[in-house]
PDB file of N, CA and C in Angstrom:
ATOM      1  N   GLU A   1       0.956  -1.154  -0.181  1.00  0.00           N
ATOM      2  CA  GLU A   1      -0.082  -0.004   0.009  1.00  0.00           C
ATOM      3  C   GLU A   1       0.850   1.273   0.021  1.00  0.00           C
ATOM      4  N   VAL A   2       0.598   2.119  -0.947  1.00  0.00           N
ATOM      5  CA  VAL A   2       1.293   3.331  -0.866  1.00  0.00           C
ATOM      6  C   VAL A   2       0.428   4.623  -0.733  1.00  0.00           C
ATOM      7  N   GLU A   3       0.807   5.402   0.095  1.00  0.00           N
ATOM      8  CA  GLU A   3      -0.029   6.656   0.457  1.00  0.00           C
ATOM      9  C   GLU A   3       0.871   8.021   0.166  1.00  0.00           C
ATOM     10  N   GLU A   4       0.190   8.860  -0.195  1.00  0.00           N
ATOM     11  CA  GLU A   4       1.028  10.140  -0.334  1.00  0.00           C
ATOM     12  C   GLU A   4       0.410  11.101   0.419  1.00  0.00           C
ATOM     13  N   PRO A   5       0.930  11.231   1.737  1.00  0.00           N
ATOM     14  CA  PRO A   5       0.204  12.239   2.660  1.00  0.00           C
ATOM     15  C   PRO A   5       0.574  13.767   2.353  1.00  0.00           C
ATOM     16  N   ASP A   6       1.567  13.870   1.862  1.00  0.00           N
ATOM     17  CA  ASP A   6       1.845  15.218   1.338  1.00  0.00           C
ATOM     18  C   ASP A   6       2.384  15.059  -0.073  1.00  0.00           C
ATOM     19  N   ALA A   7       2.118  16.252  -0.989  1.00  0.00           N
ATOM     20  CA  ALA A   7       2.686  16.145  -2.341  1.00  0.00           C
ATOM     21  C   ALA A   7       4.316  15.859  -2.390  1.00  0.00           C
ATOM     22  N   GLY A   8       4.401  14.862  -3.104  1.00  0.00           N
ATOM     23  CA  GLY A   8       5.985  14.428  -3.215  1.00  0.00           C
ATOM     24  C   GLY A   8       6.583  13.745  -2.047  1.00  0.00           C
ATOM     25  N   THR A   9       5.639  13.133  -1.122  1.00  0.00           N
ATOM     26  CA  THR A   9       6.144  12.290  -0.153  1.00  0.00           C
ATOM     27  C   THR A   9       5.300  11.121  -0.184  1.00  0.00           C
ATOM     28  N   LEU A  10       5.945  10.102   0.152  1.00  0.00           N
ATOM     29  CA  LEU A  10       5.243   8.503   0.075  1.00  0.00           C
ATOM     30  C   LEU A  10       5.427   7.830   1.394  1.00  0.00           C
ATOM     31  N   ARG A  11       4.561   7.187   1.881  1.00  0.00           N
ATOM     32  CA  ARG A  11       4.446   6.195   2.856  1.00  0.00           C
ATOM     33  C   ARG A  11       4.217   4.726   2.117  1.00  0.00           C
ATOM     34  N   VAL A  12       5.107   3.868   2.405  1.00  0.00           N
ATOM     35  CA  VAL A  12       4.901   2.401   1.815  1.00  0.00           C
ATOM     36  C   VAL A  12       4.805   1.510   2.983  1.00  0.00           C
ATOM     37  N   ALA A  13       3.534   0.703   2.835  1.00  0.00           N
ATOM     38  CA  ALA A  13       3.388  -0.308   3.715  1.00  0.00           C
ATOM     39  C   ALA A  13       3.283  -1.762   2.913  1.00  0.00           C
ATOM     40  N   ILE A  14       4.032  -2.704   3.376  1.00  0.00           N
ATOM     41  CA  ILE A  14       4.197  -3.986   2.836  1.00  0.00           C
ATOM     42  C   ILE A  14       3.877  -5.114   3.605  1.00  0.00           C
ATOM     43  N   GLN A  15       3.033  -5.940   3.144  1.00  0.00           N
ATOM     44  CA  GLN A  15       2.807  -7.271   3.920  1.00  0.00           C
ATOM     45  C   GLN A  15       3.428  -8.283   2.991  1.00  0.00           C
ATOM     46  N   MET A  16       4.135  -9.216   3.592  1.00  0.00           N
ATOM     47  CA  MET A  16       4.941 -10.304   2.798  1.00  0.00           C
ATOM     48  C   MET A  16       4.716 -11.402   3.989  1.00  0.00           C
ATOM     49  N   THR A  17       4.934 -12.731   3.260  1.00  0.00           N
ATOM     50  CA  THR A  17       4.969 -13.864   3.942  1.00  0.00           C
ATOM     51  C   THR A  17       6.357 -14.618   3.595  1.00  0.00           C
ATOM     52  N   LEU A  18       6.443 -15.620   4.424  1.00  0.00           N
ATOM     53  CA  LEU A  18       7.624 -16.292   3.936  1.00  0.00           C
ATOM     54  C   LEU A  18       7.293 -17.715   3.732  1.00  0.00           C
ATOM     55  N   THR A  19       8.024 -18.562   3.288  1.00  0.00           N
ATOM     56  CA  THR A  19       7.572 -19.810   2.961  1.00  0.00           C
ATOM     57  C   THR A  19       7.301 -20.709   4.083  1.00  0.00           C
ATOM     58  N   ALA A  20       8.004 -20.435   5.404  1.00  0.00           N
ATOM     59  CA  ALA A  20       7.690 -21.189   6.519  1.00  0.00           C
ATOM     60  C   ALA A  20       7.584 -20.046   7.709  1.00  0.00           C
ATOM     61  N   PRO A  21       6.633 -20.101   8.584  1.00  0.00           N
ATOM     62  CA  PRO A  21       6.727 -19.371   9.644  1.00  0.00           C
ATOM     63  C   PRO A  21       8.065 -19.219  10.552  1.00  0.00           C
ATOM     64  N   GLY A  22       8.581 -20.499  10.719  1.00  0.00           N
ATOM     65  CA  GLY A  22      10.000 -20.465  11.450  1.00  0.00           C
ATOM     66  C   GLY A  22      11.214 -20.125  10.525  1.00  0.00           C
ATOM     67  N   CYS A  23      10.895 -19.502   9.493  1.00  0.00           N
ATOM     68  CA  CYS A  23      12.045 -19.142   8.552  1.00  0.00           C
ATOM     69  C   CYS A  23      13.203 -18.128   9.283  1.00  0.00           C
ATOM     70  N   GLY A  24      14.344 -18.555   9.451  1.00  0.00           N
ATOM     71  CA  GLY A  24      15.264 -17.764  10.193  1.00  0.00           C
ATOM     72  C   GLY A  24      15.691 -16.375   9.539  1.00  0.00           C
ATOM     73  N   MET A  25      15.462 -16.445   8.189  1.00  0.00           N
ATOM     74  CA  MET A  25      15.854 -15.121   7.454  1.00  0.00           C
ATOM     75  C   MET A  25      14.582 -14.178   7.476  1.00  0.00           C
ATOM     76  N   GLY A  26      13.615 -14.231   8.108  1.00  0.00           N
ATOM     77  CA  GLY A  26      12.388 -13.340   8.215  1.00  0.00           C
ATOM     78  C   GLY A  26      12.709 -11.939   8.483  1.00  0.00           C
ATOM     79  N   GLN A  27      13.512 -11.670   9.499  1.00  0.00           N
ATOM     80  CA  GLN A  27      14.003 -10.690  10.070  1.00  0.00           C
ATOM     81  C   GLN A  27      15.040  -9.725   9.182  1.00  0.00           C
ATOM     82  N   VAL A  28      15.855 -10.567   8.685  1.00  0.00           N
ATOM     83  CA  VAL A  28      16.982 -10.027   7.674  1.00  0.00           C
ATOM     84  C   VAL A  28      16.086  -9.598   6.391  1.00  0.00           C
ATOM     85  N   LEU A  29      15.185 -10.428   5.849  1.00  0.00           N
ATOM     86  CA  LEU A  29      14.470  -9.965   4.637  1.00  0.00           C
ATOM     87  C   LEU A  29      13.633  -8.766   5.070  1.00  0.00           C
ATOM     88  N   LYS A  30      13.123  -8.831   6.157  1.00  0.00           N
ATOM     89  CA  LYS A  30      12.357  -7.513   6.476  1.00  0.00           C
ATOM     90  C   LYS A  30      13.083  -6.127   6.556  1.00  0.00           C
ATOM     91  N   ASP A  31      14.142  -6.268   7.285  1.00  0.00           N
ATOM     92  CA  ASP A  31      15.139  -5.142   7.255  1.00  0.00           C
ATOM     93  C   ASP A  31      15.675  -4.732   6.130  1.00  0.00           C
ATOM     94  N   ASP A  32      16.221  -5.756   5.207  1.00  0.00           N
ATOM     95  CA  ASP A  32      16.623  -5.471   3.833  1.00  0.00           C
ATOM     96  C   ASP A  32      15.533  -4.686   2.958  1.00  0.00           C
ATOM     97  N   ILE A  33      14.488  -5.180   2.974  1.00  0.00           N
ATOM     98  CA  ILE A  33      13.196  -4.517   2.255  1.00  0.00           C
ATOM     99  C   ILE A  33      12.903  -3.118   2.631  1.00  0.00           C
ATOM    100  N   GLU A  34      13.054  -2.881   4.211  1.00  0.00           N
ATOM    101  CA  GLU A  34      12.700  -1.524   4.475  1.00  0.00           C
ATOM    102  C   GLU A  34      13.812  -0.622   4.005  1.00  0.00           C
ATOM    103  N   ARG A  35      14.966  -1.085   4.159  1.00  0.00           N
ATOM    104  CA  ARG A  35      16.112  -0.203   3.699  1.00  0.00           C
ATOM    105  C   ARG A  35      16.101   0.114   2.402  1.00  0.00           C
ATOM    106  N   LYS A  36      15.971  -0.779   1.569  1.00  0.00           N
ATOM    107  CA  LYS A  36      16.030  -0.739   0.149  1.00  0.00           C
ATOM    108  C   LYS A  36      14.679   0.233  -0.450  1.00  0.00           C
ATOM    109  N   VAL A  37      13.643  -0.034  -0.015  1.00  0.00           N
ATOM    110  CA  VAL A  37      12.287   0.686  -0.276  1.00  0.00           C
ATOM    111  C   VAL A  37      12.647   2.114   0.185  1.00  0.00           C
ATOM    112  N   GLY A  38      13.093   2.320   1.473  1.00  0.00           N
ATOM    113  CA  GLY A  38      13.299   3.592   2.029  1.00  0.00           C
ATOM    114  C   GLY A  38      14.163   4.374   1.349  1.00  0.00           C
ATOM    115  N   ARG A  39      14.951   3.714   0.394  1.00  0.00           N
ATOM    116  CA  ARG A  39      16.098   4.560  -0.489  1.00  0.00           C
ATOM    117  C   ARG A  39      15.437   4.956  -1.628  1.00  0.00           C
ATOM    118  N   LEU A  40      14.146   4.823  -1.964  1.00  0.00           N
ATOM    119  CA  LEU A  40      13.554   5.134  -3.120  1.00  0.00           C
ATOM    120  C   LEU A  40      13.091   6.670  -3.119  1.00  0.00           C
ATOM    121  N   PRO A  41      13.149   7.349  -4.147  1.00  0.00           N
ATOM    122  CA  PRO A  41      12.811   8.868  -4.233  1.00  0.00           C
ATOM    123  C   PRO A  41      11.480   9.078  -3.365  1.00  0.00           C
ATOM    124  N   ASN A  42      11.503  10.137  -2.745  1.00  0.00           N
ATOM    125  CA  ASN A  42      10.302  10.555  -1.984  1.00  0.00           C
ATOM    126  C   ASN A  42       9.556   9.606  -0.868  1.00  0.00           C
ATOM    127  N   VAL A  43      10.236   8.345  -0.542  1.00  0.00           N
ATOM    128  CA  VAL A  43       9.677   7.693   0.406  1.00  0.00           C
ATOM    129  C   VAL A  43      10.228   8.151   1.665  1.00  0.00           C
ATOM    130  N   VAL A  44       9.370   8.484   2.617  1.00  0.00           N
ATOM    131  CA  VAL A  44       9.606   9.081   3.861  1.00  0.00           C
ATOM    132  C   VAL A  44       9.453   7.965   4.996  1.00  0.00           C
ATOM    133  N   GLU A  45       8.660   7.086   4.838  1.00  0.00           N
ATOM    134  CA  GLU A  45       8.205   6.119   5.771  1.00  0.00           C
ATOM    135  C   GLU A  45       8.018   4.682   5.160  1.00  0.00           C
ATOM    136  N   THR A  46       8.511   3.771   5.622  1.00  0.00           N
ATOM    137  CA  THR A  46       8.405   2.305   5.185  1.00  0.00           C
ATOM    138  C   THR A  46       8.182   1.308   6.273  1.00  0.00           C
ATOM    139  N   ASP A  47       7.146   0.556   6.127  1.00  0.00           N
ATOM    140  CA  ASP A  47       6.689  -0.430   7.258  1.00  0.00           C
ATOM    141  C   ASP A  47       6.421  -1.764   6.557  1.00  0.00           C
ATOM    142  N   VAL A  48       7.256  -2.670   6.801  1.00  0.00           N
ATOM    143  CA  VAL A  48       7.015  -4.298   6.359  1.00  0.00           C
ATOM    144  C   VAL A  48       6.507  -4.983   7.549  1.00  0.00           C
ATOM    145  N   GLU A  49       5.540  -5.658   7.218  1.00  0.00           N
ATOM    146  CA  GLU A  49       4.881  -6.537   8.135  1.00  0.00           C
ATOM    147  C   GLU A  49       4.836  -8.129   7.638  1.00  0.00           C
ATOM    148  N   LEU A  50       5.295  -9.006   8.588  1.00  0.00           N
ATOM    149  CA  LEU A  50       5.341 -10.301   8.063  1.00  0.00           C
ATOM    150  C   LEU A  50       3.967 -10.934   8.698  1.00  0.00           C
ATOM    151  N   VAL A  51       3.324 -11.599   7.509  1.00  0.00           N
ATOM    152  CA  VAL A  51       1.979 -12.150   7.815  1.00  0.00           C
ATOM    153  C   VAL A  51       2.097 -13.502   7.191  1.00  0.00           C
ATOM    154  N   PHE A  52       1.187 -14.261   7.888  1.00  0.00           N
ATOM    155  CA  PHE A  52       1.149 -16.019   7.577  1.00  0.00           C
ATOM    156  C   PHE A  52      -0.216 -16.397   7.472  1.00  0.00           C
ATOM    157  N   ASP A  53      -1.099 -15.365   7.144  1.00  0.00           N
ATOM    158  CA  ASP A  53      -2.469 -15.903   6.707  1.00  0.00           C
ATOM    159  C   ASP A  53      -3.027 -14.938   5.536  1.00  0.00           C
ATOM    160  N   PRO A  54      -3.278 -15.520   4.426  1.00  0.00           N
ATOM    161  CA  PRO A  54      -3.122 -16.987   4.038  1.00  0.00           C
ATOM    162  C   PRO A  54      -1.564 -17.451   4.075  1.00  0.00           C
ATOM    163  N   PRO A  55      -1.466 -18.674   4.238  1.00  0.00           N
ATOM    164  CA  PRO A  55      -0.302 -19.232   4.268  1.00  0.00           C
ATOM    165  C   PRO A  55       0.325 -19.235   2.684  1.00  0.00           C
ATOM    166  N   TRP A  56       1.471 -19.401   2.804  1.00  0.00           N
ATOM    167  CA  TRP A  56       2.272 -19.374   1.509  1.00  0.00           C
ATOM    168  C   TRP A  56       2.112 -20.672   0.981  1.00  0.00           C
ATOM    169  N   SER A  57       1.881 -20.807  -0.698  1.00  0.00           N
ATOM    170  CA  SER A  57       2.076 -21.789  -1.467  1.00  0.00           C
ATOM    171  C   SER A  57       2.461 -21.462  -2.532  1.00  0.00           C
ATOM    172  N   MET A  58       2.974 -22.579  -3.458  1.00  0.00           N
ATOM    173  CA  MET A  58       3.292 -22.320  -4.743  1.00  0.00           C
ATOM    174  C   MET A  58       2.378 -21.744  -5.775  1.00  0.00           C
ATOM    175  N   GLU A  59       1.218 -21.746  -5.420  1.00  0.00           N
ATOM    176  CA  GLU A  59       0.032 -21.088  -6.148  1.00  0.00           C
ATOM    177  C   GLU A  59       0.032 -19.471  -6.145  1.00  0.00           C
ATOM    178  N   ARG A  60       0.755 -19.087  -5.058  1.00  0.00           N
ATOM    179  CA  ARG A  60       0.914 -17.655  -4.885  1.00  0.00           C
ATOM    180  C   ARG A  60       1.880 -17.036  -5.744  1.00  0.00           C
ATOM    181  N   MET A  61       2.839 -18.106  -6.289  1.00  0.00           N
ATOM    182  CA  MET A  61       3.782 -17.414  -7.209  1.00  0.00           C
ATOM    183  C   MET A  61       3.400 -17.123  -8.458  1.00  0.00           C
ATOM    184  N   SER A  62       3.935 -15.918  -9.162  1.00  0.00           N
ATOM    185  CA  SER A  62       3.518 -15.534 -10.388  1.00  0.00           C
ATOM    186  C   SER A  62       3.928 -16.578 -11.392  1.00  0.00           C
ATOM    187  N   GLU A  63       3.246 -16.688 -12.541  1.00  0.00           N
ATOM    188  CA  GLU A  63       3.711 -17.787 -13.642  1.00  0.00           C
ATOM    189  C   GLU A  63       5.011 -17.468 -14.059  1.00  0.00           C
ATOM    190  N   GLY A  64       5.538 -16.279 -14.086  1.00  0.00           N
ATOM    191  CA  GLY A  64       7.158 -16.067 -14.552  1.00  0.00           C
ATOM    192  C   GLY A  64       7.938 -16.757 -13.370  1.00  0.00           C
ATOM    193  N   ALA A  65       7.431 -16.554 -12.189  1.00  0.00           N
ATOM    194  CA  ALA A  65       8.494 -16.962 -11.258  1.00  0.00           C
ATOM    195  C   ALA A  65       8.530 -18.542 -11.176  1.00  0.00           C
ATOM    196  N   ARG A  66       7.217 -19.091 -11.420  1.00  0.00           N
ATOM    197  CA  ARG A  66       7.239 -20.641 -11.378  1.00  0.00           C
ATOM    198  C   ARG A  66       8.046 -21.100 -12.617  1.00  0.00           C
ATOM    199  N   LEU A  67       8.075 -20.549 -13.700  1.00  0.00           N
ATOM    200  CA  LEU A  67       8.850 -20.920 -14.774  1.00  0.00           C
ATOM    201  C   LEU A  67      10.257 -20.855 -14.613  1.00  0.00           C
ATOM    202  N   GLU A  68      10.490 -19.494 -13.962  1.00  0.00           N
ATOM    203  CA  GLU A  68      11.961 -19.380 -13.788  1.00  0.00           C
ATOM    204  C   GLU A  68      12.496 -20.400 -12.756  1.00  0.00           C
ATOM    205  N   LEU A  69      11.870 -20.853 -12.004  1.00  0.00           N
ATOM    206  CA  LEU A  69      12.321 -21.794 -10.941  1.00  0.00           C
ATOM    207  C   LEU A  69      12.041 -23.330 -11.371  1.00  0.00           C
ATOM    208  N   GLY A  70      11.589 -23.558 -12.569  1.00  0.00           N
ATOM    209  CA  GLY A  70      11.370 -24.733 -13.028  1.00  0.00           C
ATOM    210  C   GLY A  70      10.135 -25.472 -12.356  1.00  0.00           C
ATOM    211  N   PHE A  71       9.129 -24.960 -12.055  1.00  0.00           N
ATOM    212  CA  PHE A  71       7.923 -25.539 -11.447  1.00  0.00           C
ATOM    213  C   PHE A  71       6.843 -25.757 -12.558  1.00  0.00           C
ATOM    214  N   GLU A  72       6.893 -25.354 -13.810  1.00  0.00           N
ATOM    215  CA  GLU A  72       6.000 -25.624 -14.895  1.00  0.00           C
ATOM    216  C   GLU A  72       6.514 -26.361 -16.055  1.00  0.00           C
TER     217      GLU A  72
END
């Protein structure tokens, strides 16, 4: 979700899931995404939330991602 509270400034909220709730990389990925999105022009606030409902499955992957990883 992207909001523009003031002209030329953006607040970005991202909900993402991991392939497994116990994934040890969750915080690393969250921090990396917040840092990189925060570097984009006009972004003044970034919030990344890890969610697990609905659970991740391969059906949630784009067709391109499935092809690239050899799942089709």
